[in-house]
Coordinates of C-alpha atoms in Angstrom, one line a residue:
X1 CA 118.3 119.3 125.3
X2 CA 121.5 120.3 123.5
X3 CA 123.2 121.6 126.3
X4 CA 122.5 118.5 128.4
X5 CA 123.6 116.4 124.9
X6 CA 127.0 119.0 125.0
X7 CA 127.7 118.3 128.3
X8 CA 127.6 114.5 128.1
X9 CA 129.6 114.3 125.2
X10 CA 132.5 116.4 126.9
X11 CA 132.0 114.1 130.0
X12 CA 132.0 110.6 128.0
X13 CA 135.3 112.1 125.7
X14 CA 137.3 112.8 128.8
X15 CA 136.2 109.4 130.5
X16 CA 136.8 107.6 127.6
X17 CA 133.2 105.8 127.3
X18 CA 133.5 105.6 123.6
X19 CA 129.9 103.9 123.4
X20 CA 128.1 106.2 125.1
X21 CA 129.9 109.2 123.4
X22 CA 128.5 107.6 120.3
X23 CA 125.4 107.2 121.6
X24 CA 125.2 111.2 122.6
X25 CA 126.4 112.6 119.4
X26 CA 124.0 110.1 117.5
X27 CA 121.0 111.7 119.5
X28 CA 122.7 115.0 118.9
X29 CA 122.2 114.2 115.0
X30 CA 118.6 112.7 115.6
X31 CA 117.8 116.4 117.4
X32 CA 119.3 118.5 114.5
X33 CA 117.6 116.0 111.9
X34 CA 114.6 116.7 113.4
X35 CA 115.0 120.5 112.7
X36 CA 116.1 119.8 109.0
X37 CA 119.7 121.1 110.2
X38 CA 121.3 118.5 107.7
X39 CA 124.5 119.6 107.9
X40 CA 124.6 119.1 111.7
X41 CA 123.0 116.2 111.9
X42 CA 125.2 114.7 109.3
X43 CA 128.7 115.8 111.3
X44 CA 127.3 114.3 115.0
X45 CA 125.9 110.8 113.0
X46 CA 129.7 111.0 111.2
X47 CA 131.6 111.9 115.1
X48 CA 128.9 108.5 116.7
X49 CA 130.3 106.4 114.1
X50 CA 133.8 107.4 115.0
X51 CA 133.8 107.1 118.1
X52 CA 131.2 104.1 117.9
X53 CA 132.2 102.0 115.1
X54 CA 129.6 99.3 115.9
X55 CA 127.4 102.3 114.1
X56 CA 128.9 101.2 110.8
X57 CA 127.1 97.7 111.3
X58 CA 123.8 99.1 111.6
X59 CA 121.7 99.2 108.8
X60 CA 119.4 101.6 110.5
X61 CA 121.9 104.0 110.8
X62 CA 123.3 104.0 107.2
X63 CA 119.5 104.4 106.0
X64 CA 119.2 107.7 107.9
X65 CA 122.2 108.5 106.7
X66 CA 120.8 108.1 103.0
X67 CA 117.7 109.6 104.0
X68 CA 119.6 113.1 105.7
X69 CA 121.9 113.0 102.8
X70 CA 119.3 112.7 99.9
X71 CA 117.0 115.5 101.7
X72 CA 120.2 117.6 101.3
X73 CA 120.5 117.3 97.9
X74 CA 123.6 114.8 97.9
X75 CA 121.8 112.1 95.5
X76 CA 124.7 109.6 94.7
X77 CA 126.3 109.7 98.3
X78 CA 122.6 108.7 99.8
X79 CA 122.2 106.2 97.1
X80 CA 125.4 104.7 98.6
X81 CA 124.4 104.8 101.9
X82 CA 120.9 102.8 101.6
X83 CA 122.6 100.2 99.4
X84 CA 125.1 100.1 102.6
X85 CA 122.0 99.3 104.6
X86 CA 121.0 96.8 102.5
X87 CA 123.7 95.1 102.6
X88 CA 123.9 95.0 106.2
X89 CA 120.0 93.8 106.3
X90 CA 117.1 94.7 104.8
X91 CA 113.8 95.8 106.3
X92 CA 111.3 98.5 105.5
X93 CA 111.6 100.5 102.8
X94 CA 114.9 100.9 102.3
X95 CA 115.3 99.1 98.8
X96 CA 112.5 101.4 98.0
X97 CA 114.5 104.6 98.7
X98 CA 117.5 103.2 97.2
X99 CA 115.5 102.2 93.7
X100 CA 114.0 105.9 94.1
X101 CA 117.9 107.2 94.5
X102 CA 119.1 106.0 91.7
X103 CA 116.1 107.7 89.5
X104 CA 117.5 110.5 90.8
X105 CA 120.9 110.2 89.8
X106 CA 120.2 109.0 86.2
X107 CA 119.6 105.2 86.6
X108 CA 116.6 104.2 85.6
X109 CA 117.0 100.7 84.4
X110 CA 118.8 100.1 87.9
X111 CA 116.0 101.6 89.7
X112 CA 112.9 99.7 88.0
X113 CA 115.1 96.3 88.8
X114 CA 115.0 97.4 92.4
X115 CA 111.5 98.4 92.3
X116 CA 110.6 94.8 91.1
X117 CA 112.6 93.2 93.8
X118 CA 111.2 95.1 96.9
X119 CA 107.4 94.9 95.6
X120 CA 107.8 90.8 95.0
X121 CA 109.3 91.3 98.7
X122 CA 106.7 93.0 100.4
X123 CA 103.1 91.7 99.9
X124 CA 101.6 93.1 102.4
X125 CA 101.5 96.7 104.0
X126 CA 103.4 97.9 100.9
X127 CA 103.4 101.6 100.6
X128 CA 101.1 102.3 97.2
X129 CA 102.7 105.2 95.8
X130 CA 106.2 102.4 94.6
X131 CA 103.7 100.8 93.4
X132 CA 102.8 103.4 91.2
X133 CA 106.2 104.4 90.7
X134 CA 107.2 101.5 89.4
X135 CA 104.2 101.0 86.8
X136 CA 104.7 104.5 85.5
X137 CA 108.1 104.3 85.1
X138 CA 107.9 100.6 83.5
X139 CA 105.3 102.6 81.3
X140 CA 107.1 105.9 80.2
X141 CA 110.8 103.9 80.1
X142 CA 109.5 102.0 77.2
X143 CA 106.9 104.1 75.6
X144 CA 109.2 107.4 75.2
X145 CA 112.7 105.0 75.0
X146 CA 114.5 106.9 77.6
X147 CA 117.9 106.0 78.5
X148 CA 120.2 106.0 81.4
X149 CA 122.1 109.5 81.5
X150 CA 122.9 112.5 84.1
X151 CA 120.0 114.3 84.2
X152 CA 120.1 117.5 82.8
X153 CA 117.9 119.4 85.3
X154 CA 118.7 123.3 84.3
X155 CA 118.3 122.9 80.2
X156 CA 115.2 121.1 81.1
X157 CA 113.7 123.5 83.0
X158 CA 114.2 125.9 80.7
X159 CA 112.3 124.7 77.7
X160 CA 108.9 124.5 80.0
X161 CA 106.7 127.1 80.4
X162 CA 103.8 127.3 83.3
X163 CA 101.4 125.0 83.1
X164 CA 98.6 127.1 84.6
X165 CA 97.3 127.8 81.2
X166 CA 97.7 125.2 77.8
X167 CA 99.8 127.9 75.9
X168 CA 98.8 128.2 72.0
X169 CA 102.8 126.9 70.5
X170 CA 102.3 124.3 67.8
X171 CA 105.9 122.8 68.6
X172 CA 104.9 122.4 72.3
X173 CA 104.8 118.7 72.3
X174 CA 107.9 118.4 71.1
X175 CA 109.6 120.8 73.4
X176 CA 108.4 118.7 76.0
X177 CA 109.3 115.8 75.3
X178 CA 113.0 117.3 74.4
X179 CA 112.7 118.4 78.2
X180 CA 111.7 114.9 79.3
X181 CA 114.3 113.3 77.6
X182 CA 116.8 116.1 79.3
X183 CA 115.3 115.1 83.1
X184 CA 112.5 112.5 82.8
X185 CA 111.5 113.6 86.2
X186 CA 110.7 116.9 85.3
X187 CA 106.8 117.2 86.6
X188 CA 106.0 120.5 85.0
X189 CA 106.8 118.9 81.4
X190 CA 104.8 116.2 82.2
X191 CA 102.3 117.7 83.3
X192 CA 101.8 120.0 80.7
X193 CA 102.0 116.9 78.3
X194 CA 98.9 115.7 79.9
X195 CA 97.0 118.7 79.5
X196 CA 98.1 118.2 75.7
X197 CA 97.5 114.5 75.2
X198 CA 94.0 115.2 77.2
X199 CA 93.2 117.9 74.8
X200 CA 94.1 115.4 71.6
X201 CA 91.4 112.9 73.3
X202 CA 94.2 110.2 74.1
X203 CA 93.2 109.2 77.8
X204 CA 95.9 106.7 78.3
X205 CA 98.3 108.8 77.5
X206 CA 97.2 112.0 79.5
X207 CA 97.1 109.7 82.1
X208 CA 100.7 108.4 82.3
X209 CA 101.6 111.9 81.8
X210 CA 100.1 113.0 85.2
X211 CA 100.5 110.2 87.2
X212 CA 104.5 110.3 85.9
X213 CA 104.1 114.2 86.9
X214 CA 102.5 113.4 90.9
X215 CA 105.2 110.6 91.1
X216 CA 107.8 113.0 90.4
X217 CA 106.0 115.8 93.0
X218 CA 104.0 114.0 95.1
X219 CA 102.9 117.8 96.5
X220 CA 101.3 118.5 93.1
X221 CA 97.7 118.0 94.5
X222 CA 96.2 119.0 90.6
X223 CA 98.4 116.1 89.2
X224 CA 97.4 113.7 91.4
X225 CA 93.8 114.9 90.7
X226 CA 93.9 114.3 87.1
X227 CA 95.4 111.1 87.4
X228 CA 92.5 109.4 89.6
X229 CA 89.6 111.5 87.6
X230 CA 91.4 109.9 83.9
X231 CA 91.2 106.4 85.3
X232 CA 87.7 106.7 84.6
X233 CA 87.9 107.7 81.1
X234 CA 89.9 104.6 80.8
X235 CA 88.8 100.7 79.6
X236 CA 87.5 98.8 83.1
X237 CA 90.3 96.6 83.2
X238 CA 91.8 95.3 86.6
X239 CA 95.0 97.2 86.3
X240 CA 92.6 100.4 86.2
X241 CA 90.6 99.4 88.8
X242 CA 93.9 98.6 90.5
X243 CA 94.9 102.0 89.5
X244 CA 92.1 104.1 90.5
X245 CA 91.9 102.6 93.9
X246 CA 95.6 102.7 94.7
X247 CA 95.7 106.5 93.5
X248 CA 92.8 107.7 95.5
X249 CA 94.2 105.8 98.6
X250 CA 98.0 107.0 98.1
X251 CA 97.2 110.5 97.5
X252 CA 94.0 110.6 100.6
X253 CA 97.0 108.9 102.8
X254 CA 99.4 111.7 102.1
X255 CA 97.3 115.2 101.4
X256 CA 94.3 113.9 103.5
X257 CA 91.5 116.7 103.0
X258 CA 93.2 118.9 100.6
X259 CA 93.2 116.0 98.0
X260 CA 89.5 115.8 98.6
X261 CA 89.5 119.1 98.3
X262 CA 91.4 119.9 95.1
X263 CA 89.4 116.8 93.7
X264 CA 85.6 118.2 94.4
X265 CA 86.3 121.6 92.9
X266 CA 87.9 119.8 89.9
X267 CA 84.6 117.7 89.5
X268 CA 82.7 120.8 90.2
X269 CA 84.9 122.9 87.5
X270 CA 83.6 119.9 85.0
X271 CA 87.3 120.1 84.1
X272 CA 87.7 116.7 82.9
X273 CA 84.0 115.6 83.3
X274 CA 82.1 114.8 80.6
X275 CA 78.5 115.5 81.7
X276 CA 76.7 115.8 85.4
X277 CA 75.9 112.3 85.7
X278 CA 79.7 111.3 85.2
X279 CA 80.6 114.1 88.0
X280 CA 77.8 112.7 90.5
X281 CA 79.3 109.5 89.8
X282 CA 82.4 110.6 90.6
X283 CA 81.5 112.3 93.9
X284 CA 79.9 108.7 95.3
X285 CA 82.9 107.3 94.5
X286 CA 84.7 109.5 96.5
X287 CA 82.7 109.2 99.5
X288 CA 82.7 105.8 99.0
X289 CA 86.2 105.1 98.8
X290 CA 87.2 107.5 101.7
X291 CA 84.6 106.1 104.1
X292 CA 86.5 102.7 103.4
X293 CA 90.0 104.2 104.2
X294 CA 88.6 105.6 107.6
X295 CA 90.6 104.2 110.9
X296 CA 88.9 103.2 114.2
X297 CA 89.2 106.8 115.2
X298 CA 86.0 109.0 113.8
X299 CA 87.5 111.9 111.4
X300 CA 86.2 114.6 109.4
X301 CA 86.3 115.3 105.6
X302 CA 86.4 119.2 104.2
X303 CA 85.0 119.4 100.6
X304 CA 84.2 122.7 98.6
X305 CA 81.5 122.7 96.5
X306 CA 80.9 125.1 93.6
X307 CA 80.0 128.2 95.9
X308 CA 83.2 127.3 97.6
X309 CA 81.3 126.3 100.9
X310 CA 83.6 124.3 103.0
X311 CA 81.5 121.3 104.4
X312 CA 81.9 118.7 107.2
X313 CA 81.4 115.5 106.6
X314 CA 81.3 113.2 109.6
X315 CA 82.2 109.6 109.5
X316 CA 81.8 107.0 112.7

């Protein structure tokens, strides 16, 4: 493929066909994309708009762009980029990236402003997790007062420790929360403050803590875990139920049977359960709420039960 896509672009230069030479590097950029070869893509996308300049009218384009440039690390330049899009039209998600883009970069009052305006936009087939992200970061804004600021990522880091174990240091919860205020998305630290906050018997609190903590690394299968499982230590109000459901059905949609996974051997662990009634509770639920997200298709759910059995359960 990238010897035909060489070719053609040496054949439309010398002819001159300007729109199909922009057309061939732009696939060029699509193929290295593809391969995470960011720095490839990003020089055949910049040569299609060159030679193209009707690319520079496309808000598709410009929110690839912000997409290749914010996997790559460039936060401010894709934060540009998708508010390019959106200026030339806006569909999708793309005020969703761009109000996640500016979290990124430090902007957090921006971002929950953006937030609100895309999820008045889109009623329907709105992706849960900004959802989520934007009532966690409404929450922890206000409850910990933190302010707009470069995020200091390194000093951060450094005050954590591993959250595998709850280590024994008195001053712990205020290291973290120095290290939140340094880079309020730092998962580990909030992580870790839920494990604290949890162990101090404040729910609501160890709950913001981990859903703020799978929000900021939505691979964290444990946070996301501890997040639905504290929902039901938590008053029966709508926003809960609201909660629980669109937790279970966000994380399902994106970890599939791990999160089942992960989640049965936490309510076989009895890590946050309060007796075997609770956990059996708990499992029904489960079952419950994934046989509802099934598609038309049949699929199969792998749980581990305490003797670490894998099991298949078949829905239809």
């Amino acid at each position: 493929m990238v010897e035909k896509l060489l070719i053609l672009i040496n054949k439309y230069y010398l002819d001159k066909h300007d729109d199909r030479l922009g057309s061939s590097h732009y696939n060029l950029g699509n193929f290295y994309y593809g391969l995470s070869g960011y720095r490839n893509a990003l020089f055949h996308y910049n040569k299609a708009r060159k030679a193209d300049p009707s690319y520079n009218k496309r808000n598709y384009f410009w929110r690839e762009i912000g997409t290749l440039l914010f996997n790559s690390g460039r936060k401010k330049l894709a934060s540009n980029a998708y508010k390019k899009s959106l200026e030339l039209k806006e569909e999708l998600d793309i005020r969703a990236l761009y109000a996640d883009t500016l979290l990124h970069i430090g902007e957090y009052s921006e971002g929950i402003k953006e937030f609100e305006k895309f999820c008045k936009s889109k009623k329907k087939d709105i992706d849960l997790i900004w959802c989520l992200k934007l009532m966690a970061l409404q929450k922890l804004i206000h409850q910990y007062n933190i302010k707009n600021g470069e995020r200091k990522i390194t000093y951060s880091e450094a005050i954590c420790c591993n959250h595998d174990s709850l280590p024994k240091d008195k001053n712990l919860k205020d290291k973290l929360i120095k290290a939140i205020h340094l880079d309020p998305l730092n998962h580990s630290a909030w992580f870790t403050l839920g494990l604290i906050y949890h162990q101090e018997q404040k729910i609501e609190d160890s709950f913001w803590s981990f859903l703020w903590s799978a929000m900021c690394d939505n691979g964290c299968l444990n946070a996301w875990v501890n997040a639905f499982v504290m929902t039901f230590g938590m008053p029966k109000t709508k926003e809960v139920q609201f909660l629980t459901f669109s937790i279970f059905t966000a994380a399902y949609e994106k970890k599939h049977d791990n999160f089942i996974s992960c989640l049965f051997k936490n309510i076989d662990d009895n890590l946050f359960i309060k007796n075997k009634k609770h956990a059996e509770l708990l499992k029904t639920f489960v079952l419950d709420a994934a046989n509802k997200l099934k598609t038309k298709k049949n699929f199969d759910l792998r749980l581990i039960d305490k003797e670490n059995v894998i099991k298949i359960i078949k829905f239809s």
